[in-house]
Every structure is written in C-alpha cells, then in structure tokens.
Phi, psi and omega in degrees: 000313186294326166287323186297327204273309194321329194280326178282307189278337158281010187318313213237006257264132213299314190093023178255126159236136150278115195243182199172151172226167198193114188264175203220086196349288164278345206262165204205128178226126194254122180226162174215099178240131184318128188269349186267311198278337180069046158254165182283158175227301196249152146208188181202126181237125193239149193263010171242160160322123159319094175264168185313309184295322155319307187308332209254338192267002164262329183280342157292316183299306200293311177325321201283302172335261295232301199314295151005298175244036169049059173251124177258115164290130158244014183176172185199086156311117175219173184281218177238038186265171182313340207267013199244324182341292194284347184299288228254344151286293139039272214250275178246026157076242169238066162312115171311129190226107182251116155278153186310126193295327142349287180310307199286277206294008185272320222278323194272341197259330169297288173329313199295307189297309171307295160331284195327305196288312207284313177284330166283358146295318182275194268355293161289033164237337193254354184284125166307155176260132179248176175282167150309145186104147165288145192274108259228284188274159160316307170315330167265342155264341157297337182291299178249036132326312187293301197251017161283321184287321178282314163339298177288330162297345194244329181268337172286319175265027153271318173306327187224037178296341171302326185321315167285003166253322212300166216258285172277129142248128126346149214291317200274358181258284179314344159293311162303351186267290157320351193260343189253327181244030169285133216167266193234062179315330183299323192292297182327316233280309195313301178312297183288007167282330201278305180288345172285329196283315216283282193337321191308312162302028170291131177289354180290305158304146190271177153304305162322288155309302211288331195298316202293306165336301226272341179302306189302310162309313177295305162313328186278329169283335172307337188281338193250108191257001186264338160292348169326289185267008157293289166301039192309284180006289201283012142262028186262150168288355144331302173262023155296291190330294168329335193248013183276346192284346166351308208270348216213100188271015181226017175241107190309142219267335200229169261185341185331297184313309177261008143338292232272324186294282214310330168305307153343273189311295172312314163333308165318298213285311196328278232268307160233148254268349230263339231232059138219076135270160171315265214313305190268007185290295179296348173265329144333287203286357150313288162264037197243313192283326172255357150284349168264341145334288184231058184268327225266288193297326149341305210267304173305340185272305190300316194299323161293321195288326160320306215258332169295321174289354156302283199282000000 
C-alpha cells in the first residue's frame, strides 16, 4: 500500500509540501502534505513529544521518497514552531522555508485584540464612583453622566472589536468605528498598524520590499512605547520568515493542505473515542489516506450514476 499510494500522490507532485504535527494526548502525529495538490504524502505517530531527531528522520523518508522519483523540493510551509529550521536545513539544505501566515497574524491579531481590552479597562478604571441613591447636584449629575458615556464606550468596543482586526471595512463599518474610538488616538494607531501588518503579504510586493515596510513600522513603534510593548509580535524574527513566499508566486503562504487531513483527524476522534492507541492512531490515518486515494474515482461512479439516472 505504502509504494502504490506514494507512487499516486507523487504522481503530480507539485514541489510544495506542507509539514505539521498534531498532538493526541500522549501521542504526536507527523504529517507531510503536498501544499498545492493537498494529498497526504507521508506520516508518522510517535508515542512522545517530537525532537529534532524525530523531525530529521521523517524528512529523510520524504527526501528518499523524492529522490527515488527524481523529484525537486521546492519550498516547505510549516507553523512557526521551532523544531522544523535545523532539520530542514540539515536534510534539504537551502530550501526556501516558509511559515504560516496564518499562524503569524493570528498570534499579532490576539495582541491587537488583547490592547483593546486592556484600554476598556483603564475605562473602567476612570468611571467615577457615585453614592447611592439618584444624583442630587450638578455635580453628581456630571458624574454620572461621565460614567453612563464611558460605559457605553466600554461596551461599543467590546460589541465591535473585531473592527480593529478584520481585514476590509466597509464605508459604514468604518464610521462605526471612528465613531467608538473618538477619543481614543492610541486605539486609531491600533487600526492602521493592522493595516500596515496586512499590506506586508501583499502579492504584488517582493520579499524584500515588504522587509523594508515592515523595518519602518517597527521604527514607528519605537516611537510609540507602550504599543511597543503591547505589540512584541511585530519584532519576532517569524515574522520576516512569513514573508518569503513573496519571491515564489507558487509557494503557498499557509500550512491550510495540512490543516485540513488534522480537522479530518479531530473529527474522526468525536465519533471514535475508541481509536487511541499508537497502532490504531496509524491504521485511521492510513485509512483516511487511502479514502483520499479513491476519492477521484468515487466522485466519477456518482457523476455517472447521475446523469444516467437523469437521463
């Protein structure tokens, strides 16, 4: 099974791989899948945390797999964790090695939301305390003027915090938005680094140019230090990593093809609860994998079978 299927999934085989790990409770599963074509090519189920040496010895079966059939790796997508650099330089030298983009703006996209929150605190840190009772003087009634208008201010950016991540707005989402944060310039700042962050993954743009962008945004936080140190993210050398598929209009930006087999697998696991062991953890994903096999031809016996019965 393992040549026949290997022999189907290099069939086409893009020169993309995606690589990933997906823990289980004790158990830890290494998958390597074509990023373009989305077949599974490889796996592995280790019943411990993953080392480097785990890491260099799966990337060897795939290098022999490759060799085998004259096959050129061109680029490898992995998430940002540590354990794929050294392997994978190592193993197939100096292969553009891109991370996900995904992972990275998710991690910049938390901060951004977490800064939100943190200023609808210091709100409710500035609402005054009234007595008990209805407000009697001018003075008591200014008060809690002050603190029905900051109230309502702490409850519009929790109701529209996405606003400050989400990617486009619309001209009436951008209004509600100037309109939630008057005010409040530290929040505005917030929105255009989110938008300054987006531009860097432009396809339009080299690696290079976006790196120039992304120096200046950083100089501009130096400038501002408490998003400085909210925003640490946009100073990880990750997210330079992130920015290599620029130079490559054929090298996926994301990690998504091995997403999509681990969604699988969690899925899998809901309904069965029974499938954790090492042994039967690997006869699933085998056979996830050779249902994936014989998807293609599946999909032609219904379309026949449709259109005769239509017809």
């Amino acid at each position: 099974m393992a040549t026949d299927f290997l022999d189907w999934a290099l069939a086409d085989f893009s020169g993309y791989v995606a690589a990933d790990e997906l823990y289980d409770g004790p158990f830890c599963m290494l998958s390597a899948v074509d990023n373009r074509r989305y077949k599974r090519m490889l796996y592995e189920v280790l019943d411990h945390a993953p080392t480097h040496d785990d890491i260099r010895a799966f990337l060897g079966r795939l290098k022999t797999a490759l060799d085998a059939r004259d096959l050129t790796l061109r680029g490898v997508t992995t998430d940002g964790s540590s354990l794929y650099p050294e392997p994978l330089r190592e193993v197939f030298g100096d292969v553009p090695h891109q991370l996900c983009e995904l992972h990275v703006l998710a991690e910049i996209v938390k901060a951004v939301v977490g800064a939100v929150a943190s200023e609808r605190k210091c709100l409710g840190a500035k609402q005054p305390k009234l007595p008990r009772g209805r407000p009697r003087t001018k003075a008591a009634q200014k008060a809690a003027r002050k603190k029905k208008r900051l109230e309502q201010k702490r409850v519009d950016l929790f109701t529209h915090r996405y606003l400050f991540v989400q990617h486009h707005l619309s001209q009436s989402e951008r209004k509600t938005f100037w309109r939630i944060t008057r005010g409040l310039p530290q929040l505005r700042m917030l929105r255009e680094i989110m938008e300054q962050v987006y531009t860097l993954f432009d396809r339009r743009c080299r690696t290079q140019t976006a790196r120039d962008k992304l120096a200046k945004l950083r100089r501009r936080l130096q400038r501002f230090k408490q998003l400085g140190e909210t925003l640490k993210k946009l100073f990880s050398p990750t997210l330079e990593k992130a920015l290599t598929f620029l130079d490559d209009k054929l090298l996926p930006s994301t990690s998504n093809a091995v997403e999509r087999g681990n969604r699988r697998y969690r899925k899998m696991q809901k309904s069965v609860y029974r499938v954790r062991t090492q042994e039967r953890i690997r006869a699933r994903i085998a056979l996830d994998m050779w249902r994936e096999a014989q998807a293609q031809g599946r999909d032609q016996t219904l379309q026949a079978l449709h259109e005769a019965r239509a017809g």
